[in-house]
Amino acid sequence: MRNKRADSKSKSNKIMSKLGLHDMKLNEHEEIISGEIVWPEDLTVGFEGEDIGGLEPIIDSLKETVIYPLVYPELFESTSSLFGPPKGVLLYGPPGCGKTMLAKALAKESGACFINLHVSTLTEKWFGESQKLVNALFSIAKKLQPTIVFIDEIDAFLRERRSNDHEATSMMKSEFMTLWDGLASGENGRVIILGATNRPTDLDKAILRRMPKRFAIQLPNASQRSKVLQLLLKRINLDPLFNFEDLVSQTHGYSCSDLKELCRNAVMVPVRESIKTIKGDFKNADLRTTKIRPVTVSDFFAHDTNLFDSAVFPDSVDLD
């Protein structure tokens, strides 16, 4: 425990120094939470990235409901609670469709402090420590606002409550929700809880009520797959007869991460062929003159593609 806190303090000092916040005083629990902070400048994914290609309608909605209130609070100043960002946003859908990347892009584009919360950070074996860490999470989020607190696989943390839940777990969840409600009632609070899940129906109904903005991130349709593939392959030497429509039609049911892995395997096919021509004599081979042929559509299916099939996910989920 002592070593963990020493490591947390060291990591916290580095992060706060990087943020230019040398003088900000943090207690020991806030120091632990600060280790989860990712500064926007360190995020490499944006809304134009290949990992979230084809999600323009959702991106536009997120800009209006999340980014604008965070970045331009003066436009949303009002005595009415109807103005301002929602305190909770949920991204749900099958694995590999860009939920995590979309969350990071939100933080990048908004310039908000991004707390990438790992649930294990809050689960302490010492009684009462988890509640203190939850308090520290909301405390530091307010100090560094605008802040996006991202919880991936939020269902594992805030699933529907059961009679056999451990007392400490129940207390931690209750504390989390109480402090979350405090965000909604606070003045000029620019802190958003952003959750992602593959299992939205497992979430506690009380949690869903606190996440009024919900976005279904589904498997990409043909148009979206086309955009993703063109982004992924824009710097690749493709055969003159390369047919994107043919590739799109053969990748129905693929997630964005499936498509990326498919492309990664495909571009290696011509490379492996060239390596075979060298016959292992790399020391004497002039690799600069070794020609690698363009990538063809058939290269994408040179391996068993069944391993890329994503799990079936319903087109609509009733979360009310």
Coordinates of N, CA and C in Angstrom, one line a residue, residues 9 13 41 43 51 63 69 77 80 102 113 153 157 162 178 189 204-205 212 215 221 232-233 243 250 273 286 307 313:
K9 N 2.3 9.3 -6.0 CA 2.8 10.6 -5.8 C 3.8 11.0 -6.8
N13 N 3.1 14.0 -9.5 CA 3.9 15.2 -9.6 C 4.3 15.4 -11.1
E41 N -3.3 17.1 -25.3 CA -2.1 17.1 -26.3 C -1.5 15.8 -26.5
L43 N -3.2 13.0 -26.7 CA -4.1 12.1 -27.4 C -3.9 12.3 -28.9
D51 N -9.7 5.6 -37.1 CA -10.4 4.7 -36.1 C -11.9 5.0 -35.9
K63 N -20.7 17.0 -30.8 CA -20.2 18.4 -30.8 C -21.2 19.3 -30.1
P69 N -20.8 23.1 -25.1 CA -21.0 23.6 -23.8 C -19.7 23.6 -22.9
E77 N -24.6 30.2 -20.6 CA -24.9 30.8 -19.3 C -26.4 31.2 -19.2
S80 N -31.5 28.9 -16.3 CA -32.2 27.6 -16.6 C -31.2 26.4 -16.6
L102 N -13.7 7.3 -29.9 CA -14.6 8.4 -30.0 C -14.5 9.2 -28.7
C113 N -9.7 18.2 -20.0 CA -8.9 17.2 -19.2 C -9.6 15.9 -19.3
E153 N -16.2 0.1 -20.3 CA -16.9 -1.1 -19.7 C -17.6 -0.7 -18.4
F157 N -18.7 -1.8 -13.6 CA -18.6 -1.0 -12.4 C -20.0 -0.6 -11.8
R162 N -27.5 -5.8 -7.1 CA -28.1 -7.1 -6.7 C -28.0 -7.3 -5.2
T178 N -24.2 9.9 -5.7 CA -24.5 11.1 -4.9 C -23.6 12.3 -5.4
G189 N -20.7 23.9 -13.5 CA -19.9 22.7 -13.5 C -19.7 22.2 -14.9
D204 N -27.3 -0.3 -14.3 CA -28.4 0.0 -13.3 C -29.3 1.1 -13.9
K205 N -30.6 1.0 -13.7 CA -31.5 2.0 -14.2 C -31.2 3.4 -13.7
P212 N -28.5 10.9 -19.8 CA -29.7 11.2 -20.8 C -29.3 11.1 -22.2
F215 N -25.7 7.2 -27.2 CA -25.4 7.1 -28.6 C -25.1 5.6 -29.0
N221 N -22.1 0.5 -41.6 CA -22.8 0.1 -42.8 C -21.9 0.2 -44.0
L232 N -8.0 4.1 -44.2 CA -6.9 3.1 -43.8 C -5.9 2.9 -44.9
L233 N -6.4 2.9 -46.1 CA -5.5 2.6 -47.3 C -5.1 3.8 -48.1
N243 N -10.8 -2.4 -56.5 CA -12.2 -2.1 -56.5 C -12.7 -2.0 -55.0
Q250 N -17.8 -7.4 -49.4 CA -17.3 -8.6 -48.8 C -17.0 -8.4 -47.3
E273 N 5.7 -12.0 -50.0 CA 6.1 -12.6 -51.3 C 7.5 -12.1 -51.6
D286 N 19.9 -6.4 -51.7 CA 19.7 -4.9 -51.8 C 18.2 -4.6 -51.6
L307 N -12.3 -15.0 -38.5 CA -11.9 -14.6 -37.2 C -12.2 -13.1 -37.0
F313 N -25.1 -7.8 -32.7 CA -25.5 -6.9 -31.8 C -26.9 -6.3 -32.3

